[in-house]
Coordinates of N, CA and C in Angstrom, one line a residue:
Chain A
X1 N -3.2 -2.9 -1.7 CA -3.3 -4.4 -1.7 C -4.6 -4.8 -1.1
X2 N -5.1 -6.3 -1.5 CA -6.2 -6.8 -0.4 C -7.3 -6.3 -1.1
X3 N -7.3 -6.7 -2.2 CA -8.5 -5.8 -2.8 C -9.6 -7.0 -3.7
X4 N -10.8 -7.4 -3.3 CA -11.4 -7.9 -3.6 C -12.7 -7.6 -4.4
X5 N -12.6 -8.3 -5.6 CA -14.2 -8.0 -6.9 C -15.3 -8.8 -6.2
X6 N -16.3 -8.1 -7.1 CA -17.5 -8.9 -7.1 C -18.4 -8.7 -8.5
X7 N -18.6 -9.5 -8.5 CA -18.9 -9.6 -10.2 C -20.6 -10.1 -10.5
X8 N -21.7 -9.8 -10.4 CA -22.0 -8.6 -10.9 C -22.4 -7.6 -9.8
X9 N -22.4 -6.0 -9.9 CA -22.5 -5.4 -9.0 C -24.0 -5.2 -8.6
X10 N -24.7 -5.3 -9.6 CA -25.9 -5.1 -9.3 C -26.8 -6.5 -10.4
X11 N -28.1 -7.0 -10.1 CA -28.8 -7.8 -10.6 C -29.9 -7.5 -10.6
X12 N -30.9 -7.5 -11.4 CA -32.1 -7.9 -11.3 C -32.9 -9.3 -12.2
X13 N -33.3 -10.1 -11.5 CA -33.6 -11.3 -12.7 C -35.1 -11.4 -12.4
X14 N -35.7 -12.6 -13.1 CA -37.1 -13.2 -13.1 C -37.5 -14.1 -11.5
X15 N -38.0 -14.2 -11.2 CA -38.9 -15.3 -10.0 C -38.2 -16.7 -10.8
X16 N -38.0 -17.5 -9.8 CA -37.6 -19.4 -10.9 C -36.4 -19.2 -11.8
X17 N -34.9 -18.0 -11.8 CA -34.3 -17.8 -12.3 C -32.6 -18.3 -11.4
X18 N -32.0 -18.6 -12.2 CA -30.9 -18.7 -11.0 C -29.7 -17.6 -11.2
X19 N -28.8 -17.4 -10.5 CA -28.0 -15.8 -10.1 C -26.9 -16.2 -10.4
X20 N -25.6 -15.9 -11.2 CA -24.5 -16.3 -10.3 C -23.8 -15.1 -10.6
X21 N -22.8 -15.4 -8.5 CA -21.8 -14.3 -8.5 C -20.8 -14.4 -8.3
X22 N -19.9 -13.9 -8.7 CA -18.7 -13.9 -8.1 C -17.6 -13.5 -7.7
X23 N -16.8 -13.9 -7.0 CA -16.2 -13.1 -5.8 C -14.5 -13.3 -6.5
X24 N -13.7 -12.5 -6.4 CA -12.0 -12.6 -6.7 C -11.3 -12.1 -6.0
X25 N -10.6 -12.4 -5.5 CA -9.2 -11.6 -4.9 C -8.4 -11.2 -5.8
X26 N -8.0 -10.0 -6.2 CA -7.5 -9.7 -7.3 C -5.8 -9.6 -6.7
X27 N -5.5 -9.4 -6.0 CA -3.7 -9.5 -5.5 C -3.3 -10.4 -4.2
X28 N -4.1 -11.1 -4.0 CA -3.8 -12.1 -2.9 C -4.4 -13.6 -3.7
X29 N -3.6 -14.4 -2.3 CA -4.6 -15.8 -2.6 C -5.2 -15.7 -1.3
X30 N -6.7 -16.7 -1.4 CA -7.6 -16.5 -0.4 C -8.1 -18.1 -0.3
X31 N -7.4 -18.5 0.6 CA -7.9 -20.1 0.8 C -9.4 -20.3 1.4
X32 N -9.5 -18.9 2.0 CA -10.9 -19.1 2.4 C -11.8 -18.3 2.0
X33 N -12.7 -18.6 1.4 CA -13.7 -16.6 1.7 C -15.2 -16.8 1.8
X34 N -15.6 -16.2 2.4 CA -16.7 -16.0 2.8 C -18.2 -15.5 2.4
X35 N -19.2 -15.9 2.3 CA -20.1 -15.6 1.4 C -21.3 -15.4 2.4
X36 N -21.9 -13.6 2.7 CA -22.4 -12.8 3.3 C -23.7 -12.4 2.6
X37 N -24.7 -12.4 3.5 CA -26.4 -11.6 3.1 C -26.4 -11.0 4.0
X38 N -27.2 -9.4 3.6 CA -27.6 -8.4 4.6 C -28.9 -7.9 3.9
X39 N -29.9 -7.9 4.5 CA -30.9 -6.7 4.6 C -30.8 -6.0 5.3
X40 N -31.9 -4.8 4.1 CA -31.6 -3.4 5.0 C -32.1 -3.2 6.4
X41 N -30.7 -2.5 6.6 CA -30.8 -2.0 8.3 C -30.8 -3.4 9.1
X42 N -30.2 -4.4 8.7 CA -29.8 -5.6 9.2 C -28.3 -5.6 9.6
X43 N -27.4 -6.6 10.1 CA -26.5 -7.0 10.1 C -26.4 -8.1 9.3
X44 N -24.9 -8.1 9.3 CA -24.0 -9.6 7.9 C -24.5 -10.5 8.7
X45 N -25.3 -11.3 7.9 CA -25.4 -12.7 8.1 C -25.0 -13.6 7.3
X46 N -23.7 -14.3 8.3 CA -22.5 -15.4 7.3 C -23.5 -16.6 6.7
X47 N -23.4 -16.8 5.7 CA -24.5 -18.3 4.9 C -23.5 -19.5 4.8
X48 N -22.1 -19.2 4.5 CA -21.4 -20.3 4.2 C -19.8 -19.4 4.2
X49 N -19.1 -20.6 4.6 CA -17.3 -20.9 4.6 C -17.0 -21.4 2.9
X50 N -16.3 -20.8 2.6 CA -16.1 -21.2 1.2 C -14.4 -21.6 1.3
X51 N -14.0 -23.3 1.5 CA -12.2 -23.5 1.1 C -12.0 -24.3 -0.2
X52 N -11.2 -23.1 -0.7 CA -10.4 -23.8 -1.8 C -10.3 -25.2 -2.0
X53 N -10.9 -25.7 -2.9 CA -10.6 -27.1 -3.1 C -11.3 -28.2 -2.7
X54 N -12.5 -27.4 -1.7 CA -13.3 -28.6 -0.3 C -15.0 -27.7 -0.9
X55 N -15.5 -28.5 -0.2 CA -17.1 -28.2 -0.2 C -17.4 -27.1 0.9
X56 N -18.1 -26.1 0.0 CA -18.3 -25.5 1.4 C -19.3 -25.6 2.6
X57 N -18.9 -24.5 3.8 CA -19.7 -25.1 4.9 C -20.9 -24.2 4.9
X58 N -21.8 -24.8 5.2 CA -23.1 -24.1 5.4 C -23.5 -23.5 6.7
X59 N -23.9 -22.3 6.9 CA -24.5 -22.1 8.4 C -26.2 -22.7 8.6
X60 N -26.2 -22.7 9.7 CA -27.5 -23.3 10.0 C -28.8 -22.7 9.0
X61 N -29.6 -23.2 8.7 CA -30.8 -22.3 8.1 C -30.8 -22.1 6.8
X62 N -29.3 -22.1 6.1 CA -29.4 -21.9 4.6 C -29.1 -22.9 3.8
X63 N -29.9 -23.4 3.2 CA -30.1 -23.8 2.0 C -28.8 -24.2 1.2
X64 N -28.3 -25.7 1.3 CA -27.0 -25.9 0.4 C -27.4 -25.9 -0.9
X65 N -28.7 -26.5 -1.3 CA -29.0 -27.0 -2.6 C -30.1 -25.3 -3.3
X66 N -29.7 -24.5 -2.1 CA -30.4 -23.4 -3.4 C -29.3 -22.2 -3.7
X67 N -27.8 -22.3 -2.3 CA -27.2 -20.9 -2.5 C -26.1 -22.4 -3.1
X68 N -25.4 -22.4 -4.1 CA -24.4 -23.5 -4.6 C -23.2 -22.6 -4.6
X69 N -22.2 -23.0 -3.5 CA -21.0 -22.7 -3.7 C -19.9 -23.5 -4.4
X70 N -19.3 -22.6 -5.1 CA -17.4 -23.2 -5.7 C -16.4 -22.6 -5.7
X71 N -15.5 -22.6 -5.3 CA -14.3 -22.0 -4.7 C -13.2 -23.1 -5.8
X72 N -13.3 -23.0 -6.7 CA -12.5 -23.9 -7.5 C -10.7 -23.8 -7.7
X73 N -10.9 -22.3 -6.9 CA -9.1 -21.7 -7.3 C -8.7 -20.6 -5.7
X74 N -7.7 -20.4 -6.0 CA -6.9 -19.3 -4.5 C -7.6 -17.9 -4.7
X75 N -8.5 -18.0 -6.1 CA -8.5 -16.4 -6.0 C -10.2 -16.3 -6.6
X76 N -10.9 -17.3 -6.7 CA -12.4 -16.7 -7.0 C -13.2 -18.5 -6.2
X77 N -14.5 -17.4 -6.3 CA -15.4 -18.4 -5.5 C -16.6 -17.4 -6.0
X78 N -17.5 -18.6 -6.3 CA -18.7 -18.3 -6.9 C -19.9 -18.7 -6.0
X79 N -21.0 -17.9 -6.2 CA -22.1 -18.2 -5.2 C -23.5 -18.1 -6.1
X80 N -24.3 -19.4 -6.5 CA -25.5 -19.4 -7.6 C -26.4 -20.0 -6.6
X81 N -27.5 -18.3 -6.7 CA -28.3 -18.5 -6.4 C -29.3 -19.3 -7.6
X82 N -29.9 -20.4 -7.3 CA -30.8 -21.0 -7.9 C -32.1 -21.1 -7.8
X83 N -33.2 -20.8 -8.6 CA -34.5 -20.2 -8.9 C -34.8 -19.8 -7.7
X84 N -34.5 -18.7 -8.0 CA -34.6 -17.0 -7.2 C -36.0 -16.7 -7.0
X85 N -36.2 -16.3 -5.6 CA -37.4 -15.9 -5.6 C -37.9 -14.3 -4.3
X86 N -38.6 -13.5 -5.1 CA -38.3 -12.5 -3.7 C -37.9 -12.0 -3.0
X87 N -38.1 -13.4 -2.1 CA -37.6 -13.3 -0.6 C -35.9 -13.1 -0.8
X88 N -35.7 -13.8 -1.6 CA -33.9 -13.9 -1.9 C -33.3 -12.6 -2.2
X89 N -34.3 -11.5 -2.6 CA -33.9 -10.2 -2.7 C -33.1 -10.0 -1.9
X90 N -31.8 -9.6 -1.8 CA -30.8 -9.0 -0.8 C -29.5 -8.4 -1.1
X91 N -28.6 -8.2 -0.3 CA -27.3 -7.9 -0.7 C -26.1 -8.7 -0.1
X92 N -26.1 -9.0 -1.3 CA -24.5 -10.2 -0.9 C -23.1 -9.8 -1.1
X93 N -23.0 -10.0 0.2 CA -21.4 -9.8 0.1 C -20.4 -10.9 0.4
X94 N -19.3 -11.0 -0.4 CA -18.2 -12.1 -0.1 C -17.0 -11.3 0.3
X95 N -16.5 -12.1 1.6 CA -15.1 -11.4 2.1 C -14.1 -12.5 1.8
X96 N -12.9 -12.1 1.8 CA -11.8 -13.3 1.6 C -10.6 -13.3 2.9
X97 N -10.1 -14.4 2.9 CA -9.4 -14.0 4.2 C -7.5 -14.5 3.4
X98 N -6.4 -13.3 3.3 CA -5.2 -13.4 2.4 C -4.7 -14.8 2.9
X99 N -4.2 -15.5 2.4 CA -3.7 -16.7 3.0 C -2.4 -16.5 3.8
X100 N -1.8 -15.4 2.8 CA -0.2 -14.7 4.3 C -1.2 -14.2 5.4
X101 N -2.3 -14.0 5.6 CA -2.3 -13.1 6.5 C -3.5 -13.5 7.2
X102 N -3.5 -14.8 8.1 CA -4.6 -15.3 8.1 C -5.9 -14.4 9.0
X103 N -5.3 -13.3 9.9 CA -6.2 -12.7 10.7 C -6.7 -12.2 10.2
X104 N -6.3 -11.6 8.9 CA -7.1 -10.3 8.6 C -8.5 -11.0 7.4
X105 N -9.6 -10.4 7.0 CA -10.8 -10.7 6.2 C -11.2 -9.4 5.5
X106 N -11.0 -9.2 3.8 CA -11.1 -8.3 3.1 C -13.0 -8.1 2.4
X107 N -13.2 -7.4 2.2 CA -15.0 -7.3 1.5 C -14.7 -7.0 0.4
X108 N -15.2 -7.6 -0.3 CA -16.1 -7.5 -1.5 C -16.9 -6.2 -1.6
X109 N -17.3 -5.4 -3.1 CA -18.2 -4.5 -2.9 C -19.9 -4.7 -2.6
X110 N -19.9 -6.2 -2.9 CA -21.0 -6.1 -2.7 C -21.9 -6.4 -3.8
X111 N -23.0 -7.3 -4.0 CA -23.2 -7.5 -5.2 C -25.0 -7.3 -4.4
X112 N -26.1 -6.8 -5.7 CA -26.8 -5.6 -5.0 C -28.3 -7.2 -5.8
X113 N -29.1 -7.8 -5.3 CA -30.0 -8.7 -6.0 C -31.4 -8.8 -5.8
X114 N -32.4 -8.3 -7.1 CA -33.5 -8.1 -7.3 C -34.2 -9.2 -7.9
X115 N -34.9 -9.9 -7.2 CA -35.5 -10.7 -7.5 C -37.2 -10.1 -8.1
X116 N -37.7 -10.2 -9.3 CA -38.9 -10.0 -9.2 C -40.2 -10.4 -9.5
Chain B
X1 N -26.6 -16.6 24.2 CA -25.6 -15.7 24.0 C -25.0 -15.1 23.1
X2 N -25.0 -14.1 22.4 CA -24.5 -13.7 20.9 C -22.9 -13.9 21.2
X3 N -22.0 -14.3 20.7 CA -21.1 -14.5 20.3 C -20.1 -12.7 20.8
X4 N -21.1 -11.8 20.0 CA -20.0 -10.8 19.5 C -21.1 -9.6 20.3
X5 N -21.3 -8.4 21.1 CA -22.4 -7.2 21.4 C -21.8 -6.2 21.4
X6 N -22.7 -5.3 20.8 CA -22.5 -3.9 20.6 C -23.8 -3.3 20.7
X7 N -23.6 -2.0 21.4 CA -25.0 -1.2 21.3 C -25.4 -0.8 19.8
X8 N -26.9 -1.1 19.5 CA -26.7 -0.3 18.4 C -26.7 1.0 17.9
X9 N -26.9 1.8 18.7 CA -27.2 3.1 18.6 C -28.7 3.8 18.4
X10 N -28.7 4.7 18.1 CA -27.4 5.3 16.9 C -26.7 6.2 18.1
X11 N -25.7 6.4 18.1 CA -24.9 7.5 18.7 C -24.4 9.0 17.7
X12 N -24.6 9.8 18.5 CA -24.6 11.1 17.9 C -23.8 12.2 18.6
X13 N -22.5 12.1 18.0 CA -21.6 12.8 18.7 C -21.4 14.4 17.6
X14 N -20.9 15.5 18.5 CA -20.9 17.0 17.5 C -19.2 16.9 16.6
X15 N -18.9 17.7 15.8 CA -18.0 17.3 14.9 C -17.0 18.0 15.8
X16 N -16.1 17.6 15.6 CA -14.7 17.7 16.3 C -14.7 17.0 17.6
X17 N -15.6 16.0 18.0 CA -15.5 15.4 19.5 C -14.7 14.2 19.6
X18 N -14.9 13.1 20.3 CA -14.5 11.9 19.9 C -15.5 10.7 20.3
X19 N -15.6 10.1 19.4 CA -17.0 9.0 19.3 C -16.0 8.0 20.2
X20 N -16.7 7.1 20.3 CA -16.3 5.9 21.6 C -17.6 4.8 21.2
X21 N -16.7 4.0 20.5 CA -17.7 2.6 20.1 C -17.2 1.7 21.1
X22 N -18.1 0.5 21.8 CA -17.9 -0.5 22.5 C -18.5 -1.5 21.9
X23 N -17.7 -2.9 21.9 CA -17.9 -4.5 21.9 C -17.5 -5.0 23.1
X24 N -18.4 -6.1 23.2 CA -18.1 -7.2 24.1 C -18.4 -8.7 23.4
X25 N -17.6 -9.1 24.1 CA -17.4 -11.0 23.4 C -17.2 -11.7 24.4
X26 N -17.9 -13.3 23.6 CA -18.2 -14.0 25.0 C -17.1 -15.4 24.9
X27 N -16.3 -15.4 23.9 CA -15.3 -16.3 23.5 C -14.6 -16.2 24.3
X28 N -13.7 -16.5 25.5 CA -12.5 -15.8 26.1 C -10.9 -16.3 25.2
X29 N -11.4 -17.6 24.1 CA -10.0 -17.8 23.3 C -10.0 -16.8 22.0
X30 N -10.9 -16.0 22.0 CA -11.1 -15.0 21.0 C -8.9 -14.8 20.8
X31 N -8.5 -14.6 19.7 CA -7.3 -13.7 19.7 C -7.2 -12.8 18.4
X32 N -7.9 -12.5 17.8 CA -8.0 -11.0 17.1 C -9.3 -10.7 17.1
X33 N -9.6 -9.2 16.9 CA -10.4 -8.3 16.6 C -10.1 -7.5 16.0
X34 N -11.6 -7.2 15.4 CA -11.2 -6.2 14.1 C -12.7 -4.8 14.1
X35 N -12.3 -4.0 13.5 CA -13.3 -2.9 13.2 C -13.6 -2.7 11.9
X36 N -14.7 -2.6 11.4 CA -15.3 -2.4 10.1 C -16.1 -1.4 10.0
X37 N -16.2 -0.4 9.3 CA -16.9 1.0 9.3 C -17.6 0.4 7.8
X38 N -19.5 0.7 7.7 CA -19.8 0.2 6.7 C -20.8 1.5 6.8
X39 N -20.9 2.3 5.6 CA -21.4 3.4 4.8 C -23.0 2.3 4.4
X40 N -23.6 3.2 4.7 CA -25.5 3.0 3.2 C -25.3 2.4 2.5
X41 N -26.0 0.9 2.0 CA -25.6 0.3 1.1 C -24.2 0.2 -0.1
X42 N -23.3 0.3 1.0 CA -21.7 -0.5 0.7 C -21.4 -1.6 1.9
X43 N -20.4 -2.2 1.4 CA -19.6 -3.7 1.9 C -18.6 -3.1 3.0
X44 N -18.6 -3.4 3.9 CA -17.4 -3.0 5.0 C -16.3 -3.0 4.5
X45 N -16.0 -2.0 5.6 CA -14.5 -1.5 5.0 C -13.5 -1.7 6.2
X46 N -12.2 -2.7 6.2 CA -11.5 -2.1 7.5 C -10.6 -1.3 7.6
X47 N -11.2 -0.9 9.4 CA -10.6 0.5 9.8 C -9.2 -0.6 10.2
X48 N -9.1 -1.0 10.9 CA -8.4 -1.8 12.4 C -8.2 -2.7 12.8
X49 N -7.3 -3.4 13.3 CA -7.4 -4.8 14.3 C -6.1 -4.6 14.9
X50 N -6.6 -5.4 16.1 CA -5.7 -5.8 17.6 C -5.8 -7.3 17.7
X51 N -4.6 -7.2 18.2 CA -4.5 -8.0 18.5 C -3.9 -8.8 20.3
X52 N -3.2 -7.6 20.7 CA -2.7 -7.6 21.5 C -3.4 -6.8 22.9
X53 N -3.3 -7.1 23.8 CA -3.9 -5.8 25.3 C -3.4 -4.7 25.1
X54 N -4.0 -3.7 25.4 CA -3.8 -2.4 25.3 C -4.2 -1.0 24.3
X55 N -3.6 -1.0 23.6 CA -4.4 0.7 22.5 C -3.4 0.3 21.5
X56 N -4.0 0.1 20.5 CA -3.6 1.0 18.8 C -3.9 1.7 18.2
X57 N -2.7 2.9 17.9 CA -3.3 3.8 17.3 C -3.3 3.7 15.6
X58 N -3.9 4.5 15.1 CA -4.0 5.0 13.6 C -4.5 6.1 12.8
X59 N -3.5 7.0 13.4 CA -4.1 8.4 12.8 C -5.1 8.7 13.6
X60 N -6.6 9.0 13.0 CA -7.9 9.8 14.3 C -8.6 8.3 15.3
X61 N -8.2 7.0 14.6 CA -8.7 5.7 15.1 C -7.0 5.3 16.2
X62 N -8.1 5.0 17.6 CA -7.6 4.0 18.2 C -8.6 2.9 18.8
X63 N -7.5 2.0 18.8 CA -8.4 0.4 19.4 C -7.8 0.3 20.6
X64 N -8.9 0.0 21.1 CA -8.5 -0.9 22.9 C -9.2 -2.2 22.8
X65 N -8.0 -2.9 23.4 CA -8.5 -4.1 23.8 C -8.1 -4.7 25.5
X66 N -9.0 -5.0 26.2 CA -9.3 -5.9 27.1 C -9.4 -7.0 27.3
X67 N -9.1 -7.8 27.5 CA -8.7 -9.5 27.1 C -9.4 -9.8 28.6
X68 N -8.9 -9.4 29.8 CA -9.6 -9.6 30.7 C -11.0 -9.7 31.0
X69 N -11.2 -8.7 30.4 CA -12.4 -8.2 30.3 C -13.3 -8.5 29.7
X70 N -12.9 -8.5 28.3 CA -13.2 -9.5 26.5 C -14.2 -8.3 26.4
X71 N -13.5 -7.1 26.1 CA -13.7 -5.9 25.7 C -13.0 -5.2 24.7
X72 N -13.7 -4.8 23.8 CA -12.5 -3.8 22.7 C -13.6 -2.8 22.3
X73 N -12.5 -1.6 21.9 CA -13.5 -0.3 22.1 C -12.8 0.3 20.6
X74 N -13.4 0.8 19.9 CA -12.8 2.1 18.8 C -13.2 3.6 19.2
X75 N -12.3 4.3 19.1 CA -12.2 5.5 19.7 C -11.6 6.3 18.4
X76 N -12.5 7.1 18.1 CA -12.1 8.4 16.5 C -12.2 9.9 17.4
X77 N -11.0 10.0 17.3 CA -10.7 11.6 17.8 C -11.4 12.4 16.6
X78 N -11.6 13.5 16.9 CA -11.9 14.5 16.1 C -12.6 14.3 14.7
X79 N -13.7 13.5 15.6 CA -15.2 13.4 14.5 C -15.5 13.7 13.2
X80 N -15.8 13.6 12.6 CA -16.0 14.3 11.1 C -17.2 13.8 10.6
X81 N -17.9 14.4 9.9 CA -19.0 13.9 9.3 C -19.2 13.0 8.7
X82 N -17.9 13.1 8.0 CA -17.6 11.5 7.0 C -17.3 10.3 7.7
X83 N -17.3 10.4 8.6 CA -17.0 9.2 9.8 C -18.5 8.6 10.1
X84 N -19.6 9.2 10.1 CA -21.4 9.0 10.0 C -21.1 7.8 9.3
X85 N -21.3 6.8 10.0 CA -21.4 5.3 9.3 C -22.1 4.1 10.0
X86 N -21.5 3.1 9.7 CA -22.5 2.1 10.6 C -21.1 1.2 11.1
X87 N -20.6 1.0 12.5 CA -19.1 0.3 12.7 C -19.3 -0.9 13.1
X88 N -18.9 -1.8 12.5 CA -19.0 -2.9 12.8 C -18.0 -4.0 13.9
X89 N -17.9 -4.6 14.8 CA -17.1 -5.3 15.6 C -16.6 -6.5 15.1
X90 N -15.7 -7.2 15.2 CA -15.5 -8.8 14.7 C -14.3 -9.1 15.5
X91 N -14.3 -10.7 15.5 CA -14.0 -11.5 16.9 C -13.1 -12.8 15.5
X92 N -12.4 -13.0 16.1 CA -11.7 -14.1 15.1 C -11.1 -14.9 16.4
X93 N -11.7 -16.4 16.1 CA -10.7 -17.2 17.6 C -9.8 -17.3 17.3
X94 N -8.9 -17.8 16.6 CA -7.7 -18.3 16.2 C -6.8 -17.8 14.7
X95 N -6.0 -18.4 14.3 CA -5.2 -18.1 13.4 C -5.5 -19.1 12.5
X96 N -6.0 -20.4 12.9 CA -6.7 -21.2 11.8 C -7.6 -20.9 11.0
X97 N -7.3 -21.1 9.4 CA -8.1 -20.3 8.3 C -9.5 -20.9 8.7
X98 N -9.6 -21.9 9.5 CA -11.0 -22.3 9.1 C -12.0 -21.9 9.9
X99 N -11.2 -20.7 11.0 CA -12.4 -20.2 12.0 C -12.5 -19.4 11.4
X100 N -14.1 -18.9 11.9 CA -14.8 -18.2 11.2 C -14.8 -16.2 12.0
X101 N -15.1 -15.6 11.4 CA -15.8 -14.6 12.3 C -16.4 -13.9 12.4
X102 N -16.6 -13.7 13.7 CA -18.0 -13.1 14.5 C -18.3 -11.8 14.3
X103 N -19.7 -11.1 13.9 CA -19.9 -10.2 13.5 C -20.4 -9.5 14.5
X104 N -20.3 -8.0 15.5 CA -21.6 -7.6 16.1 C -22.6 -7.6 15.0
X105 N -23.6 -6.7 15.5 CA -24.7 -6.2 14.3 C -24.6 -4.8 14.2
X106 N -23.6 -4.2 14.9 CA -23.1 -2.6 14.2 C -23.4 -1.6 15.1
X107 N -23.0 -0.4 15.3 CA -23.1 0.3 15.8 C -23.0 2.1 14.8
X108 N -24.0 2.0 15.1 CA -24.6 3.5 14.0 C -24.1 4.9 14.6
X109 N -23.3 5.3 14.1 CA -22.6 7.1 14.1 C -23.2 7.9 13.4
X110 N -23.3 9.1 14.0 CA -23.6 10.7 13.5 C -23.1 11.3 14.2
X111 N -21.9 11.9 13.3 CA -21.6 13.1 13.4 C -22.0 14.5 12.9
X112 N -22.4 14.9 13.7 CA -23.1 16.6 13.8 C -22.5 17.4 13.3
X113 N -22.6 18.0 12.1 CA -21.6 19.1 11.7 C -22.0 20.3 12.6

């Protein structure tokens, strides 16, 4: 159980291109989930709270009008990156948190983004 | 103040020993913690969580938690190679879906065959 997609696993697009990914909980509902960047040999750095139904929340520093979240349902939330550039190169991961189970927070594989 | 600390390592324990990861947090309404073991370019994975003072075990993983203290440790008996990962710490304040949580920035194992 607790098992979370990510859809696409890997990307490469153009510079001025926009991305989108997306995240599922395939056997739970996930009222909340979470949408993650890491570079290498970095630690997760959270970008945004994604709830079902609500707008999501932004952490300081990131960009609402370039990472566009929607959480439109219990079980997917989408994260578009819009005209992508370089620096945006990274690896994004979305976690979900089960709605029975509010402590616990499941990962995503990971979705791999080449910006070039 | 970071939120969530852990050394980063790397730590380099021989195979069959027992590794000893440490976090500290500076929340004192903190009420769960969790452990995430994250491999070379993959997504964390969880090992664990406590919630309560004292030790949980799970097979070669146990968790300690310190509440006093605002201390929690993962402890892997009998090392294995495959355990060489990157472990992550996390801090959850409450049971409300809408807190968020706290990440250390990891703590790097090698196990020594």
């Amino acid at each position: 159980g607790a098992v979370v997609s990510q859809h696409p696993s890997r990307v490469i697009c153009k510079s001025g291109t926009s991305v989108k990914i997306e995240c599922r909980s395939l056997d739970f509902q996930a009222t909340t989930m979470f949408w993650y960047r890491q570079f290498p040999k970095q630690s997760l750095m959270l970008m945004a709270t994604s709830n079902e139904g609500s707008k999501a929340t932004y952490e300081q520093g990131v960009e609402k009008d370039k990472f566009l979240i929607n959480h439109a349902s219990l079980t997917l939330s989408t994260l578009t990156v819009t005209s992508a550039h370089p620096e945006d190169s990274s690896f994004y991961i979305c976690s979900a948190r089960d709605r029975a189970k509010a402590y616990e927070q499941y990962f995503g594989p990971g979705t791999r983004l080449t910006v070039t | 103040q970071k939120e969530v600390e852990q050394n980063s390592g790397p730590l380099s324990v021989p195979e069959g020993a027992i590794a000893s990861l440490n976090c500290t947090y500076s929340d004192r309404g903190s009420q769960s913690f969790f452990w995430y073991r994250q491999y070379s370019g993959k997504s964390p994975e969880l090992i664990m969580f406590i919630y309560s003072n004292g030790d949980k075990e799970d097979g070669r993983f146990t968790a300690q938690l310190n509440k006093a203290s605002q201390y929690v440790s993962l402890l892997i008996r009998d090392s294995q190679p495959s355990d060489s990962a990157t472990y992550l710490c996390a801090v959850n304040q409450g049971s409300n879906t809408g807190n968020q949580f706290y990440f250390g920035t990891g703590t790097s194992l090698t196990v020594i065959p």
